[in-house]
Short mmCIF file of C-alpha atoms and ligand atoms in Angstrom, two decimals:
data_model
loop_
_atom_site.label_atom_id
_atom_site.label_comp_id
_atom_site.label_asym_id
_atom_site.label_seq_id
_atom_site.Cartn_x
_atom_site.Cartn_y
_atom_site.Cartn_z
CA UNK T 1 126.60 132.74 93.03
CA UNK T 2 127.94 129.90 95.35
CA UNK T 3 126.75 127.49 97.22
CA UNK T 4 128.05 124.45 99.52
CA UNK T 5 126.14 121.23 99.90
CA UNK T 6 126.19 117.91 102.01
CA UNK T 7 124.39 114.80 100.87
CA UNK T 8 124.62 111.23 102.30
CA UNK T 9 124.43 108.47 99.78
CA UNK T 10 121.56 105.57 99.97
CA UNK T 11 122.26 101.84 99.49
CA UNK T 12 119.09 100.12 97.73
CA UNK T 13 116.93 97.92 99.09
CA UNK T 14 114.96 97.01 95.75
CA UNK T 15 117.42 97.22 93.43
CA UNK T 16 117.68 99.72 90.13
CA UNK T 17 119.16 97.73 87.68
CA UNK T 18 118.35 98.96 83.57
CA UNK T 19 117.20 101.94 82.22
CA UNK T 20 114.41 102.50 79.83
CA UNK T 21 116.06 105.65 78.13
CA UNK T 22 119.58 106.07 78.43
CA UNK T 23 119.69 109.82 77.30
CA UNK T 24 117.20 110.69 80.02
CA UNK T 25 118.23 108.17 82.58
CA UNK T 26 114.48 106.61 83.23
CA UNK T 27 115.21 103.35 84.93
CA UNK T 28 112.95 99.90 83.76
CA UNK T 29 111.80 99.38 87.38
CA UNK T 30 111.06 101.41 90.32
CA UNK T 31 113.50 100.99 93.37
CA UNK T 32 114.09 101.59 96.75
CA UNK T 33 116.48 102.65 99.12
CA UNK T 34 117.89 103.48 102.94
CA UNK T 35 120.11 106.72 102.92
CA UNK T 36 123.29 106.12 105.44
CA UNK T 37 124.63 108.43 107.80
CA UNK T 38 128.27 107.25 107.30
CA UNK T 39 129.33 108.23 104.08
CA UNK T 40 128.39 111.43 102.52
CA UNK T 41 129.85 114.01 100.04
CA UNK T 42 130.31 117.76 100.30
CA UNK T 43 130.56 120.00 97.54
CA UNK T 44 130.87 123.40 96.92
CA UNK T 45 130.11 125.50 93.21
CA UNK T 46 131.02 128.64 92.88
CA UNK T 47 130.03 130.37 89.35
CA UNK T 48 133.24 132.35 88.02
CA UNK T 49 132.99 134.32 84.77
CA UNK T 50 136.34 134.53 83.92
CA UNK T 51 136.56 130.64 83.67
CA UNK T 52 136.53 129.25 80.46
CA UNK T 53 136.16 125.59 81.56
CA UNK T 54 134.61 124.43 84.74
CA UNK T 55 137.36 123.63 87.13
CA UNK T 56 137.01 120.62 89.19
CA UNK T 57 138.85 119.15 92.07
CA UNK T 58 137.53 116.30 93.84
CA UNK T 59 139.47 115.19 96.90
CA UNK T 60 141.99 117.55 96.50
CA UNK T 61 143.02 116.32 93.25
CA UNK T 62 141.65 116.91 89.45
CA UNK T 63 139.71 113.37 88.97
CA UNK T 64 139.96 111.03 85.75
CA UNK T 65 138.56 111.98 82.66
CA UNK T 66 135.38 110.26 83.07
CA UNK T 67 134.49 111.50 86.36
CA UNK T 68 135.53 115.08 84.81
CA UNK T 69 133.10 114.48 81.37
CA UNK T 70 129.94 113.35 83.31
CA UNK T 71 130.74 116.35 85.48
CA UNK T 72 130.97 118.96 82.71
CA UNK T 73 127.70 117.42 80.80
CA UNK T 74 125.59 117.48 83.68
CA UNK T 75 126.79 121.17 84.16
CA UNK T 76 125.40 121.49 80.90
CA UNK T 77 122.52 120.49 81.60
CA UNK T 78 122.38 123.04 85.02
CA UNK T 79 123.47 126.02 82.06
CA UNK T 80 121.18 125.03 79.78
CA UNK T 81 118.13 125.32 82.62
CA UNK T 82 119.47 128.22 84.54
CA UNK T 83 120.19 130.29 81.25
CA UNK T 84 123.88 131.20 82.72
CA UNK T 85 126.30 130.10 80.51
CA UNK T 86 129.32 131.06 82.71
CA UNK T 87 131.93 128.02 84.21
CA UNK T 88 131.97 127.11 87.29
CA UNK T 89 134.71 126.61 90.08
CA UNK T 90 134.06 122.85 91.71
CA UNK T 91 134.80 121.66 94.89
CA UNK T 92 133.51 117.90 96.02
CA UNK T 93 135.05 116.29 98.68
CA UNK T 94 134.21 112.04 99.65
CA UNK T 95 133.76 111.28 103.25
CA UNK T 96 134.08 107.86 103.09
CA UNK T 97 135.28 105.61 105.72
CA UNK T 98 138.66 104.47 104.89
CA UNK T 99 137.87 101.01 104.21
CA UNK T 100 134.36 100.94 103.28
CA UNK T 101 134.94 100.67 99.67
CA UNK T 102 131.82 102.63 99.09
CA UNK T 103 132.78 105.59 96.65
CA UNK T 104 129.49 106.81 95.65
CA UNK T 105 127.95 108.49 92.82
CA UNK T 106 124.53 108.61 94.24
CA UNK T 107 125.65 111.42 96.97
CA UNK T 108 128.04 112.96 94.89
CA UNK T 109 125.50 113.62 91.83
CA UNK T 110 122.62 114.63 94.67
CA UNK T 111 125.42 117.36 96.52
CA UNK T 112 126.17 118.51 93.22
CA UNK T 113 122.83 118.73 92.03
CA UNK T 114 121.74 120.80 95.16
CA UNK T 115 124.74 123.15 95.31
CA UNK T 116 124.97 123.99 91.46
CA UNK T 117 120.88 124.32 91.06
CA UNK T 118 121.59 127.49 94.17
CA UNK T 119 124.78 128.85 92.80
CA UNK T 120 122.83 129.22 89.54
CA UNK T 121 119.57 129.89 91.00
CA UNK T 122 117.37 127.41 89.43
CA UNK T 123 115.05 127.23 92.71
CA UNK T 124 114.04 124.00 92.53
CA UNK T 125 111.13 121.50 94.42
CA UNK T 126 112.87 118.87 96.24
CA UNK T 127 111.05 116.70 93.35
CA UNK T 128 112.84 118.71 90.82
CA UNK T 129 115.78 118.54 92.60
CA UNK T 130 115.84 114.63 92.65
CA UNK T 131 115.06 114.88 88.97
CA UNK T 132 118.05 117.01 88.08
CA UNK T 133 120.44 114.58 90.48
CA UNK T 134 118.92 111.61 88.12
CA UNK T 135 120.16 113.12 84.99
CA UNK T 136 124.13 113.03 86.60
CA UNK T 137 123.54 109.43 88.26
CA UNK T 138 120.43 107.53 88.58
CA UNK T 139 120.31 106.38 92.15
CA UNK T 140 121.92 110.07 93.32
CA UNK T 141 117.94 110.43 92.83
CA UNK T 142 117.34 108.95 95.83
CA UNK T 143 120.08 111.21 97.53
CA UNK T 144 118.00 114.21 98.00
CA UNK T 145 115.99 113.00 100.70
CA UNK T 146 117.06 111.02 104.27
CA UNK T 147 115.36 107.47 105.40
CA UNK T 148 113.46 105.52 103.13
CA UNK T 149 112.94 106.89 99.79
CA UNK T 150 111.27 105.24 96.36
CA UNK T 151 112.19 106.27 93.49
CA UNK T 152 109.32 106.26 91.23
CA UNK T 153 110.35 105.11 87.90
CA UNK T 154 107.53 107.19 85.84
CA UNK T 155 107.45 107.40 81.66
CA UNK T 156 109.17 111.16 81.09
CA UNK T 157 111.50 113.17 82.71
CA UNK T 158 108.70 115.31 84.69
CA UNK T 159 107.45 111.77 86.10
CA UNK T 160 110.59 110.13 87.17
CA UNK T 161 111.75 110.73 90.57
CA UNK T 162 112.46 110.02 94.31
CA UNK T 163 110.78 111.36 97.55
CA UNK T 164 110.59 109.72 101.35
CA UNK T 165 108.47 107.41 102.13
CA UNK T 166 109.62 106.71 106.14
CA UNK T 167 112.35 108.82 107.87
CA UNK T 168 113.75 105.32 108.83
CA UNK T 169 113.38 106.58 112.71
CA UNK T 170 112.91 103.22 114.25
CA UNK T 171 115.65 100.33 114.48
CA UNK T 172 117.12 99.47 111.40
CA UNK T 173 121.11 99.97 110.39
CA UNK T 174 123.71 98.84 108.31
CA UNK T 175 127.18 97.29 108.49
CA UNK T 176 129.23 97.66 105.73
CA UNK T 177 131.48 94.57 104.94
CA UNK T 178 134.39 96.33 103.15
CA UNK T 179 135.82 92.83 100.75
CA UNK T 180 137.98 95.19 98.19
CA UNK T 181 138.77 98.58 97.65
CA UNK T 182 139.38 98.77 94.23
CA UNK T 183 137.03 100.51 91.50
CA UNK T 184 135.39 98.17 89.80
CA UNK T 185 136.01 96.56 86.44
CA UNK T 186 132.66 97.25 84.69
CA UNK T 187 130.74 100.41 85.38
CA UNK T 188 127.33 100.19 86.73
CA UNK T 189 126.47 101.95 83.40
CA UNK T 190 128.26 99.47 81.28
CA UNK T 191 127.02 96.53 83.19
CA UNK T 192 123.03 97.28 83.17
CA UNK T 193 123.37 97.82 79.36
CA UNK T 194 124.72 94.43 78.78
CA UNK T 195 122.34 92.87 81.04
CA UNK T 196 119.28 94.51 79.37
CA UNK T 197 120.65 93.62 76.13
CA UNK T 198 121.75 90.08 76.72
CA UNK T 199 120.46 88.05 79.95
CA UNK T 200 117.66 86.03 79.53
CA UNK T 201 116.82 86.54 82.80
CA UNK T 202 116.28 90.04 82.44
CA UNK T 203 112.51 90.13 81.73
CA UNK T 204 111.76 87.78 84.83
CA UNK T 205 113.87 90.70 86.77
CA UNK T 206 111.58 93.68 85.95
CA UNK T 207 108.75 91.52 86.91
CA UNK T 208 110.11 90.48 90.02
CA UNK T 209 111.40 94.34 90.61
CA UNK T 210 107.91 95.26 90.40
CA UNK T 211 106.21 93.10 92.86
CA UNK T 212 109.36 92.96 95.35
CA UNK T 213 108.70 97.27 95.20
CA UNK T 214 105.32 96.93 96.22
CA UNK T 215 105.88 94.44 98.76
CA UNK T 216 108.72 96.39 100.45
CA UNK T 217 107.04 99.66 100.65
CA UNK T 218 104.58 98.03 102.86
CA UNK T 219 107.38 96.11 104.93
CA UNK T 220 109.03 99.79 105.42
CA UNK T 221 105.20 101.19 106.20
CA UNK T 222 104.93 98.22 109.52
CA UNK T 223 108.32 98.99 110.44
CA UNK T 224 109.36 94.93 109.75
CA UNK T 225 112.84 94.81 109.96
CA UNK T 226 112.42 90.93 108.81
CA UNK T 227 110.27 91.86 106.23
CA UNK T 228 112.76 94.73 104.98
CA UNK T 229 115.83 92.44 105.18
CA UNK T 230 114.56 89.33 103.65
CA UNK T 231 112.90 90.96 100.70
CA UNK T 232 115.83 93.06 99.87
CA UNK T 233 118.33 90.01 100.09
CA UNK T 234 116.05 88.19 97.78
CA UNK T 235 116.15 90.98 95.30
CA UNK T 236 119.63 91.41 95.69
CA UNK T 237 119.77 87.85 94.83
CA UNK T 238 117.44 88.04 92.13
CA UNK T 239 119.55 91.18 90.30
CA UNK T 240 122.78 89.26 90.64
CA UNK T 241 121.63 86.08 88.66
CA UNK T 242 120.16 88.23 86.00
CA UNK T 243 123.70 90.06 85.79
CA UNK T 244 125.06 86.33 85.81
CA UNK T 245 122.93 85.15 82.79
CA UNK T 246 124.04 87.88 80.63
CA UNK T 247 126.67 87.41 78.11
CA UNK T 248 129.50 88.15 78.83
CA UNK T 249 128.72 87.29 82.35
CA UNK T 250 128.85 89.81 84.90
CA UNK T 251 130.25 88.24 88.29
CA UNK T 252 130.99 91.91 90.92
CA UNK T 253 131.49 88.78 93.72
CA UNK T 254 134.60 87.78 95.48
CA UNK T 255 135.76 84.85 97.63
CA UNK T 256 134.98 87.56 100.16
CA UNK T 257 132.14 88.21 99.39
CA UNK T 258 130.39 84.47 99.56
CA UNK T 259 131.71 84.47 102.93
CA UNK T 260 130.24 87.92 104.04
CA UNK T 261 126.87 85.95 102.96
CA UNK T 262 128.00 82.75 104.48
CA UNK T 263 128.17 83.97 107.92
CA UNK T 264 125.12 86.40 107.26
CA UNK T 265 123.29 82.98 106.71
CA UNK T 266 124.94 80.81 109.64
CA UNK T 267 123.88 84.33 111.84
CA UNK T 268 120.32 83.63 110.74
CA UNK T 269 120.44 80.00 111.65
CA UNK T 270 121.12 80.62 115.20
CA UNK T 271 118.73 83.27 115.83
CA UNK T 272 120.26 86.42 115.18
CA UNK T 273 118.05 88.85 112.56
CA UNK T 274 120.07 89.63 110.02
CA UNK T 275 120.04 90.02 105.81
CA UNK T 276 122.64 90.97 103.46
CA UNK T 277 122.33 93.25 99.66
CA UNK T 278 124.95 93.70 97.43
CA UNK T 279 125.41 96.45 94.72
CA UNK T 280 127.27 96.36 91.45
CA UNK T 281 130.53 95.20 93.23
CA UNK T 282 132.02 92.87 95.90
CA UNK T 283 131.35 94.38 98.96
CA UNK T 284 127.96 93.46 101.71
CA UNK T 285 125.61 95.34 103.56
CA UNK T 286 124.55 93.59 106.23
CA UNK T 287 120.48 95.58 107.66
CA UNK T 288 120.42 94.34 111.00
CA UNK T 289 119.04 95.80 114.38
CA UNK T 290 121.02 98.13 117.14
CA UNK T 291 121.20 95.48 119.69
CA UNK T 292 122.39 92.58 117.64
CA UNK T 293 125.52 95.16 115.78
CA UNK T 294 128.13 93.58 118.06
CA UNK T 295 126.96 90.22 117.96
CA UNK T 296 127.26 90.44 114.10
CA UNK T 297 130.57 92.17 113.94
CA UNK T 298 132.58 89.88 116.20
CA UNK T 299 131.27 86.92 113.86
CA UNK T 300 132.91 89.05 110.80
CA UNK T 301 136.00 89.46 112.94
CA UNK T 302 137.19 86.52 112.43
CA UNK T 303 137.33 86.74 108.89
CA UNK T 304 137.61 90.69 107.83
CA UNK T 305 139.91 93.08 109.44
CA UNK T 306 138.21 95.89 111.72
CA UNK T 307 139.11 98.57 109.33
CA UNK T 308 136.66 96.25 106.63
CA UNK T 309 133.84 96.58 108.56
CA UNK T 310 131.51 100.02 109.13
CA UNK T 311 128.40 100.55 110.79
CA UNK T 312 125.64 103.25 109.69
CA UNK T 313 122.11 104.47 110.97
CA UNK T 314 119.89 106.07 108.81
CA UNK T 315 121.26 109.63 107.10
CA UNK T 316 119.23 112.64 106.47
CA UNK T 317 118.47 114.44 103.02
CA UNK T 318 121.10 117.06 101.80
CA UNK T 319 121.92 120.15 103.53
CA UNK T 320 123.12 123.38 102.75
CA UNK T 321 125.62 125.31 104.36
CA UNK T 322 127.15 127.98 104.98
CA UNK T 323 130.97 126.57 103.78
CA UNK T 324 132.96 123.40 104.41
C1 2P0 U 401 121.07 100.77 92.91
N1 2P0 U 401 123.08 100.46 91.52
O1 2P0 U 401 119.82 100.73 92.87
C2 2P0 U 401 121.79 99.94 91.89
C3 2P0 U 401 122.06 98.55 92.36
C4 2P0 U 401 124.10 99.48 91.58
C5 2P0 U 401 123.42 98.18 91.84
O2 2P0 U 401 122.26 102.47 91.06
O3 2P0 U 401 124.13 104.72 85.07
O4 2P0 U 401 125.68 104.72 89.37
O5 2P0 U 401 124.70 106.55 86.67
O6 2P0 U 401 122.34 105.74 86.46
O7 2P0 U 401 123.20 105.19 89.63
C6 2P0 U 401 124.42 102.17 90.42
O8 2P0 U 401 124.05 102.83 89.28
O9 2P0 U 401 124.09 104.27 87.45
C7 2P0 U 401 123.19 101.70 91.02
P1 2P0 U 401 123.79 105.38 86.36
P2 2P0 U 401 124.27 104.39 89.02
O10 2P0 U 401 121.68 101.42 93.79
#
């Protein structure tokens, strides 16, 4: 009754932003993303009967009560399946680059998915599996599998969820542009409710969503990495004015940030293929190709420290092992 998992977590490329049913977490609009090699998570669940609370430690320390509730409910959820009501003893560790800034619940609600579904032997599909990671986090969905992955936004819980589309083994990477550290002020959570509630822009999003999904599955499918990069930087675009527009406004940029873009844009002017995205806070992925990496990260030199800046291939789906 234990069982230790690694997953990497995924950066999107067409962008999940509102969900359809809250309770169930079914998202408005298909999305899709690359999983990263870089950054992953590694947890381990061991089911204990004499607990009488699960006990959770997550990078060596017992997290804040948020983290802790969504953990408990979504164990909950794993009881309620598997028919075992007993506690569980969990381990979760971050491997996250010092400086990326990227602490991520899409790998840690995929490694946690994996490893408790085993411990309490639920024998799941990898389908299933990206179904059960949904209900902790939505894009931890996309976690369960490496490369490219959609995931498909369905109507019910039995039709919503994420599988590979393209193991990403051709050139395509990231660099992560690192502009704060901090957690941010408004959760993802908190931020797509008041954007689906209040921006004005938010219809014009899920029809953009919609068409930018199809369109990118076929840039992934001919292996364009100008295709890729300039429809996910318009969609990035696109997500961030409709967070704009709402009311309050959401703003996850920083000075840092518009200069990230900046020299992303001054890049492209003199030749050099390269497109940024940005999630619910301030930092930027830059998808760029192998060869023009150093070009790219002595132009951010001059303006981000070398500890800011990370670069990541393509990561694979999760893994079990043995132990960490
Ligand atoms: C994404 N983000 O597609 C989008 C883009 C952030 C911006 O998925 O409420 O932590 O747990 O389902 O998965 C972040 O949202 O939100 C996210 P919940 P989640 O990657």
């Amino acid at each position: 009754m234990f069982a230790a998992v690694r997953a990497h977590t995924n950066i999107a490329l067409v962008k999940y932003w509102g969900k359809k049913n809250e309770a169930l977490i079914l998202p408005m609009t298909g999305s899709l993303s690359l999983t990263l090699d870089a950054f992953f998570t590694d947890t381990r669940v061991a089911v204990a009967k004499d607990l009488t609370e699960d006990e959770i430690v997550m990078d060596g320390k017992r997290p804040d009560d948020r983290s802790i509730d969504k953990i408990r409910r979504f164990m909950d959820l794993v009881r309620e399946k598997s028919g075992n009501p007993a506690y569980a003893r969990i381990r979760t560790e971050n491997h996250v680059p010092v400086a990326s800034g990227l602490a991520s619940s899409a790998s840690g609600f995929a490694a946690l998915a994996a490893a408790a579904s085993k411990a309490y032997r639920l024998d799941l599909s990898a389908p299933a599996l990206s179904r059960l990671a949904r209900r902790g986090s939505g894009s931890a969905s996309r976690s369960i599998d490496g490369g490219f992955v959609v995931w498909h936004k369905g109507h019910d819980d039995a039709s919503s969820y994420a599988e590979q589309i393209d193991p990403a083994d051709w050139d395509i990477q990231m660099i992560i542009v690192a502009v704060d550290r901090q957690r941010k002020k408004i959760s993802s959570r908190e931020g797509m409710r008041r954007t689906v509630a209040t921006s004005p822009y938010y219809p014009a999003w899920v029809d953009a969503a919609e068409s930018d999904l199809l369109k990118m599955e076929q840039a992934v499918h001919r292996h364009s990495l100008e295709d890729v990069g300039r429809i996910a930087e318009a969609n990035a675009l696109k997500m961030h004015a409709a967070m704009l527009a709402a009311d309050p406004p959401l703003c996850y940029w920083e000075a840092g940030t518009m200069t990230a873009m900046q020299r992303v844009w001054a890049l492209r002017n003199d030749g050099v293929p390269c497109f940024f995205t940005i999630d619910a806070g301030p930092n930027v992925k830059i998808i760029c190709r192998k060869k023009d990496t150093d070009r790219i990260v002595s132009d951010l030199s001059d303006y981000f420290s070398a500890g800011a800046l990370t670069v990541s291939g393509p990561g694979s789906g999760i893994r079990f092992r043995e132990h960490f």
